[in-house]
mmCIF file of C-alpha atoms in Angstrom:
data_model
loop_
_atom_site.group_PDB
_atom_site.id
_atom_site.type_symbol
_atom_site.label_atom_id
_atom_site.label_comp_id
_atom_site.label_asym_id
_atom_site.label_seq_id
_atom_site.Cartn_x
_atom_site.Cartn_y
_atom_site.Cartn_z
ATOM 1 C CA UNK A 1 0.436 -0.051 -0.039
ATOM 2 C CA UNK A 2 3.127 2.462 0.583
ATOM 3 C CA UNK A 3 3.820 2.006 -2.977
ATOM 4 C CA UNK A 4 0.392 2.931 -4.091
ATOM 5 C CA UNK A 5 0.523 6.009 -1.843
ATOM 6 C CA UNK A 6 3.850 7.064 -3.246
ATOM 7 C CA UNK A 7 2.463 7.189 -6.747
ATOM 8 C CA UNK A 8 -0.286 9.086 -5.471
ATOM 9 C CA UNK A 9 1.600 11.543 -3.280
ATOM 10 C CA UNK A 10 3.735 12.292 -6.415
ATOM 11 C CA UNK A 11 0.832 12.999 -8.552
ATOM 12 C CA UNK A 12 -1.497 15.050 -6.088
ATOM 13 C CA UNK A 13 0.651 18.610 -6.961
ATOM 14 C CA UNK A 14 -0.453 18.227 -10.319
ATOM 15 C CA UNK A 15 -4.203 18.033 -9.335
ATOM 16 C CA UNK A 16 -3.846 20.677 -6.615
ATOM 17 C CA UNK A 17 -4.911 24.283 -7.113
ATOM 18 C CA UNK A 18 -2.517 26.207 -9.470
ATOM 19 C CA UNK A 19 -1.535 22.540 -10.980
ATOM 20 C CA UNK A 20 -2.183 21.740 -14.700
ATOM 21 C CA UNK A 21 -4.945 19.299 -14.302
ATOM 22 C CA UNK A 22 -6.921 21.195 -11.375
ATOM 23 C CA UNK A 23 -9.988 20.817 -13.546
ATOM 24 C CA UNK A 24 -9.694 17.096 -12.986
ATOM 25 C CA UNK A 25 -9.227 17.346 -8.886
ATOM 26 C CA UNK A 26 -12.617 15.576 -8.939
ATOM 27 C CA UNK A 27 -11.426 12.458 -10.448
ATOM 28 C CA UNK A 28 -8.188 12.319 -8.806
ATOM 29 C CA UNK A 29 -9.635 12.418 -5.604
ATOM 30 C CA UNK A 30 -12.510 9.778 -6.532
ATOM 31 C CA UNK A 31 -9.436 7.252 -7.482
ATOM 32 C CA UNK A 32 -7.517 8.226 -4.623
ATOM 33 C CA UNK A 33 -10.379 7.698 -1.757
ATOM 34 C CA UNK A 34 -11.310 4.170 -3.907
ATOM 35 C CA UNK A 35 -7.654 2.776 -3.294
ATOM 36 C CA UNK A 36 -6.625 3.869 -0.061
ATOM 37 C CA UNK A 37 -8.317 5.410 3.045
ATOM 38 C CA UNK A 38 -8.285 9.037 3.092
ATOM 39 C CA UNK A 39 -5.796 10.864 5.540
ATOM 40 C CA UNK A 40 -8.059 14.401 5.715
ATOM 41 C CA UNK A 41 -9.245 14.950 9.232
ATOM 42 C CA UNK A 42 -11.597 17.530 10.662
ATOM 43 C CA UNK A 43 -9.952 20.899 11.570
ATOM 44 C CA UNK A 44 -12.247 22.010 13.965
ATOM 45 C CA UNK A 45 -15.570 20.774 16.012
ATOM 46 C CA UNK A 46 -16.296 17.575 17.763
ATOM 47 C CA UNK A 47 -15.979 14.341 15.651
ATOM 48 C CA UNK A 48 -16.823 10.484 16.098
ATOM 49 C CA UNK A 49 -14.063 8.494 14.204
ATOM 50 C CA UNK A 50 -14.828 5.039 13.126
ATOM 51 C CA UNK A 51 -12.861 2.605 11.556
ATOM 52 C CA UNK A 52 -15.329 1.798 8.726
ATOM 53 C CA UNK A 53 -16.194 5.116 6.448
ATOM 54 C CA UNK A 54 -18.943 4.846 3.473
ATOM 55 C CA UNK A 55 -16.847 3.450 0.886
ATOM 56 C CA UNK A 56 -15.883 0.393 2.818
ATOM 57 C CA UNK A 57 -19.392 -0.138 3.492
ATOM 58 C CA UNK A 58 -20.202 -0.143 -0.400
ATOM 59 C CA UNK A 59 -17.374 -2.491 -0.927
ATOM 60 C CA UNK A 60 -18.726 -5.013 2.191
ATOM 61 C CA UNK A 61 -22.305 -4.725 0.251
ATOM 62 C CA UNK A 62 -21.081 -5.691 -3.185
ATOM 63 C CA UNK A 63 -18.881 -8.409 -1.582
ATOM 64 C CA UNK A 64 -22.255 -9.918 -0.068
ATOM 65 C CA UNK A 65 -23.560 -9.682 -3.412
ATOM 66 C CA UNK A 66 -21.038 -11.656 -4.874
ATOM 67 C CA UNK A 67 -23.012 -15.202 -4.415
ATOM 68 C CA UNK A 68 -26.211 -14.221 -5.663
ATOM 69 C CA UNK A 69 -24.338 -12.585 -8.860
ATOM 70 C CA UNK A 70 -22.276 -15.820 -9.460
ATOM 71 C CA UNK A 71 -25.112 -18.126 -8.820
ATOM 72 C CA UNK A 72 -27.105 -16.104 -11.347
ATOM 73 C CA UNK A 73 -24.622 -15.930 -13.848
ATOM 74 C CA UNK A 74 -24.684 -19.980 -13.681
ATOM 75 C CA UNK A 75 -28.217 -20.106 -13.615
ATOM 76 C CA UNK A 76 -28.191 -17.966 -16.919
ATOM 77 C CA UNK A 77 -26.262 -20.535 -18.630
ATOM 78 C CA UNK A 78 -28.544 -23.480 -16.732
ATOM 79 C CA UNK A 79 -31.758 -22.455 -18.194
ATOM 80 C CA UNK A 80 -30.306 -21.769 -21.575
ATOM 81 C CA UNK A 81 -28.745 -25.487 -22.006
ATOM 82 C CA UNK A 82 -31.802 -26.658 -20.627
ATOM 83 C CA UNK A 83 -33.924 -25.046 -22.667
ATOM 84 C CA UNK A 84 -32.451 -26.299 -25.529
ATOM 85 C CA UNK A 85 -32.050 -29.781 -24.407
ATOM 86 C CA UNK A 86 -28.258 -29.794 -24.041
ATOM 87 C CA UNK A 87 -27.600 -29.555 -20.466
ATOM 88 C CA UNK A 88 -26.632 -33.194 -19.895
ATOM 89 C CA UNK A 89 -23.838 -32.783 -22.237
ATOM 90 C CA UNK A 90 -22.577 -29.405 -21.042
ATOM 91 C CA UNK A 91 -19.766 -29.137 -18.585
ATOM 92 C CA UNK A 92 -20.064 -26.980 -15.487
ATOM 93 C CA UNK A 93 -17.936 -24.099 -16.899
ATOM 94 C CA UNK A 94 -19.478 -24.112 -20.165
ATOM 95 C CA UNK A 95 -22.884 -23.649 -18.610
ATOM 96 C CA UNK A 96 -21.122 -20.972 -15.853
ATOM 97 C CA UNK A 97 -19.036 -18.858 -19.203
ATOM 98 C CA UNK A 98 -22.205 -18.728 -20.922
ATOM 99 C CA UNK A 99 -23.996 -17.056 -18.273
ATOM 100 C CA UNK A 100 -20.596 -14.898 -17.203
ATOM 101 C CA UNK A 101 -20.439 -13.459 -20.896
ATOM 102 C CA UNK A 102 -24.393 -12.810 -20.755
ATOM 103 C CA UNK A 103 -24.018 -10.792 -17.755
ATOM 104 C CA UNK A 104 -21.036 -9.256 -17.680
ATOM 105 C CA UNK A 105 -22.109 -6.665 -20.512
ATOM 106 C CA UNK A 106 -25.178 -5.603 -18.702
ATOM 107 C CA UNK A 107 -22.830 -4.743 -15.467
ATOM 108 C CA UNK A 108 -20.234 -2.880 -17.708
ATOM 109 C CA UNK A 109 -23.234 -0.705 -19.032
ATOM 110 C CA UNK A 110 -24.245 -0.101 -15.341
ATOM 111 C CA UNK A 111 -21.193 1.278 -13.992
ATOM 112 C CA UNK A 112 -19.884 3.183 -17.347
ATOM 113 C CA UNK A 113 -23.265 5.029 -17.617
ATOM 114 C CA UNK A 114 -24.034 5.293 -13.942
ATOM 115 C CA UNK A 115 -20.153 6.486 -12.714
ATOM 116 C CA UNK A 116 -19.933 8.498 -15.754
ATOM 117 C CA UNK A 117 -22.784 10.557 -14.771
ATOM 118 C CA UNK A 118 -21.548 10.678 -10.960
ATOM 119 C CA UNK A 119 -18.033 11.616 -12.418
ATOM 120 C CA UNK A 120 -19.210 14.402 -14.578
ATOM 121 C CA UNK A 121 -21.486 15.652 -12.061
ATOM 122 C CA UNK A 122 -18.988 15.858 -9.168
ATOM 123 C CA UNK A 123 -16.975 17.501 -11.667
ATOM 124 C CA UNK A 124 -19.305 20.044 -13.030
ATOM 125 C CA UNK A 125 -20.471 20.939 -9.206
ATOM 126 C CA UNK A 126 -16.813 21.039 -7.894
ATOM 127 C CA UNK A 127 -17.539 18.201 -5.235
ATOM 128 C CA UNK A 128 -15.977 15.298 -4.173
ATOM 129 C CA UNK A 129 -17.289 12.013 -6.036
ATOM 130 C CA UNK A 130 -19.645 9.823 -3.915
ATOM 131 C CA UNK A 131 -19.552 6.299 -3.610
ATOM 132 C CA UNK A 132 -22.887 5.144 -3.681
ATOM 133 C CA UNK A 133 -23.200 3.793 -6.951
ATOM 134 C CA UNK A 134 -20.926 0.899 -6.345
ATOM 135 C CA UNK A 135 -23.625 -0.862 -4.506
ATOM 136 C CA UNK A 136 -26.212 0.398 -7.035
ATOM 137 C CA UNK A 137 -24.079 -0.343 -10.099
ATOM 138 C CA UNK A 138 -24.047 -4.006 -9.265
ATOM 139 C CA UNK A 139 -27.607 -4.029 -7.789
ATOM 140 C CA UNK A 140 -29.520 -2.663 -10.931
ATOM 141 C CA UNK A 141 -28.093 -5.723 -13.388
ATOM 142 C CA UNK A 142 -28.967 -8.454 -10.903
ATOM 143 C CA UNK A 143 -32.707 -7.191 -10.791
ATOM 144 C CA UNK A 144 -33.761 -6.977 -14.287
ATOM 145 C CA UNK A 145 -34.307 -10.267 -16.542
ATOM 146 C CA UNK A 146 -31.520 -11.205 -18.941
ATOM 147 C CA UNK A 147 -33.408 -9.977 -22.011
ATOM 148 C CA UNK A 148 -33.502 -6.767 -21.060
ATOM 149 C CA UNK A 149 -31.599 -4.599 -24.045
ATOM 150 C CA UNK A 150 -28.578 -2.947 -23.239
ATOM 151 C CA UNK A 151 -29.520 0.619 -24.186
ATOM 152 C CA UNK A 152 -32.813 0.000 -21.978
ATOM 153 C CA UNK A 153 -30.362 -0.552 -19.172
ATOM 154 C CA UNK A 154 -28.185 2.473 -19.787
ATOM 155 C CA UNK A 155 -31.360 4.676 -19.639
ATOM 156 C CA UNK A 156 -32.876 3.443 -16.664
ATOM 157 C CA UNK A 157 -29.332 3.863 -15.154
ATOM 158 C CA UNK A 158 -29.221 7.605 -16.522
ATOM 159 C CA UNK A 159 -32.749 7.974 -14.963
ATOM 160 C CA UNK A 160 -31.815 6.754 -11.614
ATOM 161 C CA UNK A 161 -28.783 8.550 -11.152
ATOM 162 C CA UNK A 162 -29.822 12.119 -12.616
ATOM 163 C CA UNK A 163 -33.643 12.120 -11.428
ATOM 164 C CA UNK A 164 -33.499 10.063 -8.151
ATOM 165 C CA UNK A 165 -30.173 10.690 -6.748
ATOM 166 C CA UNK A 166 -28.111 13.774 -7.732
ATOM 167 C CA UNK A 167 -31.171 15.909 -8.200
ATOM 168 C CA UNK A 168 -31.964 15.424 -3.995
ATOM 169 C CA UNK A 169 -28.205 16.133 -3.341
ATOM 170 C CA UNK A 170 -26.639 12.896 -3.816
ATOM 171 C CA UNK A 171 -25.907 9.817 -1.915
ATOM 172 C CA UNK A 172 -27.375 10.081 1.629
ATOM 173 C CA UNK A 173 -29.738 12.557 0.499
ATOM 174 C CA UNK A 174 -31.967 10.628 -1.900
ATOM 175 C CA UNK A 175 -35.474 9.773 -1.103
ATOM 176 C CA UNK A 176 -35.742 6.656 -3.304
ATOM 177 C CA UNK A 177 -33.151 3.857 -4.018
ATOM 178 C CA UNK A 178 -31.808 4.113 -6.864
ATOM 179 C CA UNK A 179 -31.667 0.596 -8.049
ATOM 180 C CA UNK A 180 -35.480 0.543 -7.141
ATOM 181 C CA UNK A 181 -36.085 3.632 -9.496
ATOM 182 C CA UNK A 182 -33.888 1.935 -12.424
ATOM 183 C CA UNK A 183 -36.137 -1.084 -12.006
ATOM 184 C CA UNK A 184 -39.840 0.804 -11.845
ATOM 185 C CA UNK A 185 -38.383 3.011 -14.967
ATOM 186 C CA UNK A 186 -38.216 -0.139 -16.987
ATOM 187 C CA UNK A 187 -41.237 -1.972 -16.039
ATOM 188 C CA UNK A 188 -43.430 0.964 -16.947
ATOM 189 C CA UNK A 189 -41.680 2.552 -19.818
ATOM 190 C CA UNK A 190 -40.611 -1.071 -21.218
ATOM 191 C CA UNK A 191 -43.291 -3.722 -20.044
ATOM 192 C CA UNK A 192 -42.787 -5.999 -22.880
ATOM 193 C CA UNK A 193 -39.057 -6.582 -22.062
ATOM 194 C CA UNK A 194 -39.463 -6.856 -18.454
ATOM 195 C CA UNK A 195 -42.830 -9.392 -18.083
ATOM 196 C CA UNK A 196 -43.443 -12.249 -20.309
ATOM 197 C CA UNK A 197 -42.505 -15.976 -21.042
ATOM 198 C CA UNK A 198 -39.538 -15.023 -23.225
ATOM 199 C CA UNK A 199 -37.477 -12.516 -21.320
ATOM 200 C CA UNK A 200 -36.068 -14.801 -18.590
ATOM 201 C CA UNK A 201 -33.701 -16.756 -20.654
ATOM 202 C CA UNK A 202 -30.660 -15.705 -22.912
ATOM 203 C CA UNK A 203 -31.334 -17.311 -26.653
ATOM 204 C CA UNK A 204 -28.330 -16.443 -28.278
ATOM 205 C CA UNK A 205 -25.288 -18.305 -28.925
ATOM 206 C CA UNK A 206 -22.111 -16.403 -27.085
ATOM 207 C CA UNK A 207 -18.900 -17.032 -28.437
ATOM 208 C CA UNK A 208 -19.919 -20.812 -29.226
ATOM 209 C CA UNK A 209 -21.544 -21.339 -26.051
ATOM 210 C CA UNK A 210 -25.035 -21.860 -25.213
ATOM 211 C CA UNK A 211 -27.675 -22.697 -27.723
ATOM 212 C CA UNK A 212 -29.883 -20.610 -30.008
ATOM 213 C CA UNK A 213 -33.591 -21.391 -28.933
ATOM 214 C CA UNK A 214 -36.533 -21.711 -31.299
ATOM 215 C CA UNK A 215 -38.734 -18.477 -31.712
ATOM 216 C CA UNK A 216 -41.650 -20.121 -30.202
ATOM 217 C CA UNK A 217 -39.610 -20.818 -27.128
ATOM 218 C CA UNK A 218 -41.174 -19.575 -23.586
ATOM 219 C CA UNK A 219 -40.108 -19.995 -20.115
ATOM 220 C CA UNK A 220 -42.485 -18.167 -17.779
ATOM 221 C CA UNK A 221 -41.408 -17.885 -14.002
ATOM 222 C CA UNK A 222 -43.295 -19.483 -11.426
ATOM 223 C CA UNK A 223 -44.782 -16.482 -10.145
ATOM 224 C CA UNK A 224 -45.968 -15.775 -13.653
ATOM 225 C CA UNK A 225 -47.889 -19.074 -14.207
ATOM 226 C CA UNK A 226 -49.176 -18.744 -10.849
ATOM 227 C CA UNK A 227 -50.910 -15.384 -11.830
ATOM 228 C CA UNK A 228 -52.305 -17.534 -14.762
ATOM 229 C CA UNK A 229 -53.700 -20.114 -12.413
ATOM 230 C CA UNK A 230 -51.213 -22.605 -13.549
ATOM 231 C CA UNK A 231 -49.199 -24.830 -10.988
ATOM 232 C CA UNK A 232 -45.380 -24.286 -11.436
ATOM 233 C CA UNK A 233 -43.197 -26.569 -13.268
ATOM 234 C CA UNK A 234 -40.270 -26.081 -10.782
ATOM 235 C CA UNK A 235 -39.648 -28.298 -7.456
ATOM 236 C CA UNK A 236 -39.310 -26.866 -4.156
ATOM 237 C CA UNK A 237 -35.840 -27.747 -4.224
ATOM 238 C CA UNK A 238 -35.359 -25.889 -7.249
ATOM 239 C CA UNK A 239 -37.182 -22.848 -6.228
ATOM 240 C CA UNK A 240 -34.851 -22.693 -2.986
ATOM 241 C CA UNK A 241 -31.702 -23.321 -4.806
ATOM 242 C CA UNK A 242 -32.632 -21.043 -7.850
ATOM 243 C CA UNK A 243 -32.553 -23.195 -10.855
ATOM 244 C CA UNK A 244 -35.501 -21.124 -12.185
ATOM 245 C CA UNK A 245 -36.207 -18.499 -14.478
ATOM 246 C CA UNK A 246 -36.409 -14.983 -12.989
ATOM 247 C CA UNK A 247 -34.299 -11.883 -12.590
ATOM 248 C CA UNK A 248 -30.235 -12.522 -12.686
ATOM 249 C CA UNK A 249 -29.799 -12.368 -9.121
ATOM 250 C CA UNK A 250 -33.183 -12.813 -7.421
ATOM 251 C CA UNK A 251 -33.512 -16.568 -7.893
ATOM 252 C CA UNK A 252 -31.359 -18.246 -5.177
ATOM 253 C CA UNK A 253 -32.386 -18.031 -1.531
ATOM 254 C CA UNK A 254 -29.204 -20.240 -0.478
ATOM 255 C CA UNK A 255 -27.220 -17.690 -2.107
ATOM 256 C CA UNK A 256 -29.415 -14.891 -0.935
ATOM 257 C CA UNK A 257 -29.171 -16.035 2.810
ATOM 258 C CA UNK A 258 -25.379 -16.107 2.604
ATOM 259 C CA UNK A 259 -25.019 -12.582 1.332
ATOM 260 C CA UNK A 260 -27.810 -11.732 4.052
ATOM 261 C CA UNK A 261 -25.449 -13.351 7.079
ATOM 262 C CA UNK A 262 -22.879 -11.339 5.775
ATOM 263 C CA UNK A 263 -24.628 -7.724 6.131
ATOM 264 C CA UNK A 264 -26.087 -8.960 9.315
ATOM 265 C CA UNK A 265 -22.331 -10.284 10.782
ATOM 266 C CA UNK A 266 -20.815 -6.968 9.561
ATOM 267 C CA UNK A 267 -23.672 -4.678 11.318
ATOM 268 C CA UNK A 268 -24.243 -3.261 7.930
ATOM 269 C CA UNK A 269 -28.150 -4.018 7.069
ATOM 270 C CA UNK A 270 -30.813 -3.692 9.828
ATOM 271 C CA UNK A 271 -31.959 -7.010 11.485
ATOM 272 C CA UNK A 272 -35.210 -5.168 12.471
ATOM 273 C CA UNK A 273 -35.889 -4.171 8.754
ATOM 274 C CA UNK A 274 -35.035 -7.606 7.096
ATOM 275 C CA UNK A 275 -37.044 -9.745 9.983
ATOM 276 C CA UNK A 276 -40.270 -7.587 9.989
ATOM 277 C CA UNK A 277 -40.202 -7.440 6.098
ATOM 278 C CA UNK A 278 -40.807 -11.494 6.453
ATOM 279 C CA UNK A 279 -43.234 -11.249 8.957
ATOM 280 C CA UNK A 280 -45.489 -8.406 7.321
ATOM 281 C CA UNK A 281 -45.390 -10.773 4.270
ATOM 282 C CA UNK A 282 -46.063 -14.002 6.304
ATOM 283 C CA UNK A 283 -49.098 -12.294 8.207
ATOM 284 C CA UNK A 284 -50.479 -11.154 4.810
ATOM 285 C CA UNK A 285 -50.042 -14.457 2.670
ATOM 286 C CA UNK A 286 -51.377 -16.817 5.544
ATOM 287 C CA UNK A 287 -54.645 -14.394 5.710
ATOM 288 C CA UNK A 288 -54.764 -14.458 2.021
ATOM 289 C CA UNK A 289 -54.194 -18.541 2.097
ATOM 290 C CA UNK A 290 -56.742 -19.174 5.072
ATOM 291 C CA UNK A 291 -59.535 -16.788 3.371
ATOM 292 C CA UNK A 292 -58.981 -18.877 0.159
ATOM 293 C CA UNK A 293 -58.081 -15.613 -1.612
ATOM 294 C CA UNK A 294 -54.766 -17.432 -2.687
ATOM 295 C CA UNK A 295 -54.163 -20.890 -3.502
ATOM 296 C CA UNK A 296 -50.146 -20.074 -2.874
ATOM 297 C CA UNK A 297 -48.829 -21.623 0.124
ATOM 298 C CA UNK A 298 -47.677 -18.651 2.400
ATOM 299 C CA UNK A 299 -44.456 -19.345 2.755
ATOM 300 C CA UNK A 300 -43.809 -19.853 -1.341
ATOM 301 C CA UNK A 301 -43.966 -15.933 -1.547
ATOM 302 C CA UNK A 302 -40.334 -16.202 0.410
ATOM 303 C CA UNK A 303 -38.547 -18.142 -2.495
ATOM 304 C CA UNK A 304 -40.344 -16.979 -5.026
ATOM 305 C CA UNK A 305 -39.659 -14.043 -6.944
ATOM 306 C CA UNK A 306 -37.636 -10.765 -5.829
ATOM 307 C CA UNK A 307 -39.284 -11.000 -2.168
ATOM 308 C CA UNK A 308 -36.116 -12.062 -0.646
ATOM 309 C CA UNK A 309 -33.255 -10.264 -2.581
ATOM 310 C CA UNK A 310 -35.843 -7.193 -2.082
ATOM 311 C CA UNK A 311 -35.662 -7.669 2.172
ATOM 312 C CA UNK A 312 -32.149 -8.546 2.664
ATOM 313 C CA UNK A 313 -30.327 -6.089 0.087
ATOM 314 C CA UNK A 314 -33.077 -3.585 -0.843
ATOM 315 C CA UNK A 315 -35.391 -2.706 1.742
ATOM 316 C CA UNK A 316 -32.284 -2.497 4.611
ATOM 317 C CA UNK A 317 -30.756 0.247 2.358
ATOM 318 C CA UNK A 318 -29.754 2.831 5.316
ATOM 319 C CA UNK A 319 -30.587 5.781 3.183
ATOM 320 C CA UNK A 320 -33.913 5.249 2.129
ATOM 321 C CA UNK A 321 -35.203 3.239 4.995
ATOM 322 C CA UNK A 322 -36.336 4.242 8.226
ATOM 323 C CA UNK A 323 -33.498 5.492 10.992
ATOM 324 C CA UNK A 324 -35.623 5.097 14.225
ATOM 325 C CA UNK A 325 -35.505 1.523 15.454
ATOM 326 C CA UNK A 326 -39.296 1.333 16.102
ATOM 327 C CA UNK A 327 -39.783 2.924 12.291
ATOM 328 C CA UNK A 328 -37.677 -0.045 10.768
ATOM 329 C CA UNK A 329 -40.329 -2.275 12.311
ATOM 330 C CA UNK A 330 -43.012 -0.671 10.846
ATOM 331 C CA UNK A 331 -41.362 0.224 7.465
ATOM 332 C CA UNK A 332 -40.319 -3.548 7.179
ATOM 333 C CA UNK A 333 -43.635 -4.881 7.767
ATOM 334 C CA UNK A 334 -45.658 -2.348 5.223
ATOM 335 C CA UNK A 335 -43.221 -3.669 2.840
ATOM 336 C CA UNK A 336 -43.637 -7.094 3.057
ATOM 337 C CA UNK A 337 -47.567 -6.872 3.581
ATOM 338 C CA UNK A 338 -48.044 -4.737 0.339
ATOM 339 C CA UNK A 339 -45.678 -7.096 -1.745
ATOM 340 C CA UNK A 340 -48.213 -9.992 -1.002
ATOM 341 C CA UNK A 341 -50.873 -7.604 -1.445
ATOM 342 C CA UNK A 342 -49.932 -6.548 -4.928
ATOM 343 C CA UNK A 343 -48.937 -10.150 -5.569
ATOM 344 C CA UNK A 344 -52.420 -11.751 -5.035
ATOM 345 C CA UNK A 345 -54.551 -9.015 -5.878
ATOM 346 C CA UNK A 346 -53.088 -7.647 -9.019
ATOM 347 C CA UNK A 347 -52.623 -10.348 -11.583
ATOM 348 C CA UNK A 348 -50.836 -7.939 -14.004
ATOM 349 C CA UNK A 349 -48.079 -7.450 -11.611
ATOM 350 C CA UNK A 350 -47.244 -10.768 -10.279
ATOM 351 C CA UNK A 351 -44.028 -9.454 -8.610
ATOM 352 C CA UNK A 352 -44.720 -7.091 -6.335
ATOM 353 C CA UNK A 353 -41.407 -6.558 -4.036
ATOM 354 C CA UNK A 354 -40.318 -3.435 -6.132
ATOM 355 C CA UNK A 355 -42.944 -1.746 -5.927
ATOM 356 C CA UNK A 356 -43.474 -2.351 -2.264
ATOM 357 C CA UNK A 357 -39.779 -1.002 -1.301
ATOM 358 C CA UNK A 358 -40.756 2.202 -3.713
ATOM 359 C CA UNK A 359 -43.795 2.916 -1.646
ATOM 360 C CA UNK A 360 -42.077 2.164 1.475
ATOM 361 C CA UNK A 361 -38.927 4.681 0.645
ATOM 362 C CA UNK A 362 -41.652 7.031 -0.004
ATOM 363 C CA UNK A 363 -43.101 7.028 3.230
ATOM 364 C CA UNK A 364 -40.273 6.281 5.538
ATOM 365 C CA UNK A 365 -39.215 9.893 6.599
ATOM 366 C CA UNK A 366 -43.186 10.330 7.729
ATOM 367 C CA UNK A 367 -42.839 7.027 10.010
ATOM 368 C CA UNK A 368 -39.616 8.510 11.520
ATOM 369 C CA UNK A 369 -41.185 11.810 12.215
ATOM 370 C CA UNK A 370 -44.006 10.270 14.144
ATOM 371 C CA UNK A 371 -41.870 7.594 15.906
ATOM 372 C CA UNK A 372 -39.756 10.645 16.956
ATOM 373 C CA UNK A 373 -42.673 12.846 17.771
ATOM 374 C CA UNK A 374 -44.309 9.853 19.878
ATOM 375 C CA UNK A 375 -41.070 9.554 21.807
ATOM 376 C CA UNK A 376 -40.923 13.429 22.687
ATOM 377 C CA UNK A 377 -44.455 13.377 23.871
ATOM 378 C CA UNK A 378 -44.237 10.133 25.703
ATOM 379 C CA UNK A 379 -40.841 12.132 27.693
ATOM 380 C CA UNK A 380 -42.575 15.352 28.094
ATOM 381 C CA UNK A 381 -45.330 13.508 29.902
ATOM 382 C CA UNK A 382 -43.007 11.669 32.324
ATOM 383 C CA UNK A 383 -41.342 15.293 32.999
ATOM 384 C CA UNK A 384 -44.860 16.628 33.748
ATOM 385 C CA UNK A 385 -44.555 19.133 30.757
ATOM 386 C CA UNK A 386 -47.474 19.697 28.432
#
């Protein structure tokens, strides 16, 4: 690390005030803070120092997403070879590299567009580059179908960064989760590329890997089949393991659980929010099942679609979720309950989780406000002050 620091120290004068490359100071600061822990300290005031900063938190979340991403890559290849009837003759690495090559362009486009806008915005405003998009840039490709065109993904990334993040003041100030905003933009602007039976399985051969599927090929997700009144083809084991059609990173409950355990162990995600999402979903799912309004077993909601992924990685976003402990319980319960309500009562939108989190982000500040006001009033009553 000392060698890397010497390189940055040698380059710094050129980017400081009066240097030849002063106009690119934001870019230099961004790369330096990404590679090294900043040396800057507060000049005055009382400050609390911690061993972890926002960049480290973002990096840990990205690491926690790795199991879901890697399995998603394998599952993309698995679904392609399975649909073509050649899975038995394909090796593990053939299946994985097909999915890897199919997903990699989406990750590249997401980061190039999103970070490009972040860098340009920071340079224009003369501010430091923020690290928030490190997480959003990996989540966005994981919550879309593999059939989503790259140009649509680029539009969604630009929409989320500009209109749902930067105009609010950047990382830490945004009301809506940028990844959720990107998913909502794609669903309502290009619904044919986000739903249907043909968007979940990559249908092209990539560098000689995979198989080109016939035009009549369809592969509905289990949630889509349930919405149409059809019993899912997949077994419970495949639903839990993730060998089903679906968005890239949302199919494997095991991979998502591994990432969730990492976030909880590192103290990054709120267990209150995470737990209450599942409790809220379970309560409403049981009510619908017992009243005969849904033929779906209540716990199937947790292993299908983006429910688990949303509960672990998106509802727990510390910026757009509730900050108070009581508020986190309420916030999570509302998201879980709303996701199940949308799934059961709206046949045109069988997923529901992303829309529920979007509305949860909208009311999170209000929940915190009422929780704080309630606490203030309780303290005033204890003190005998009206």
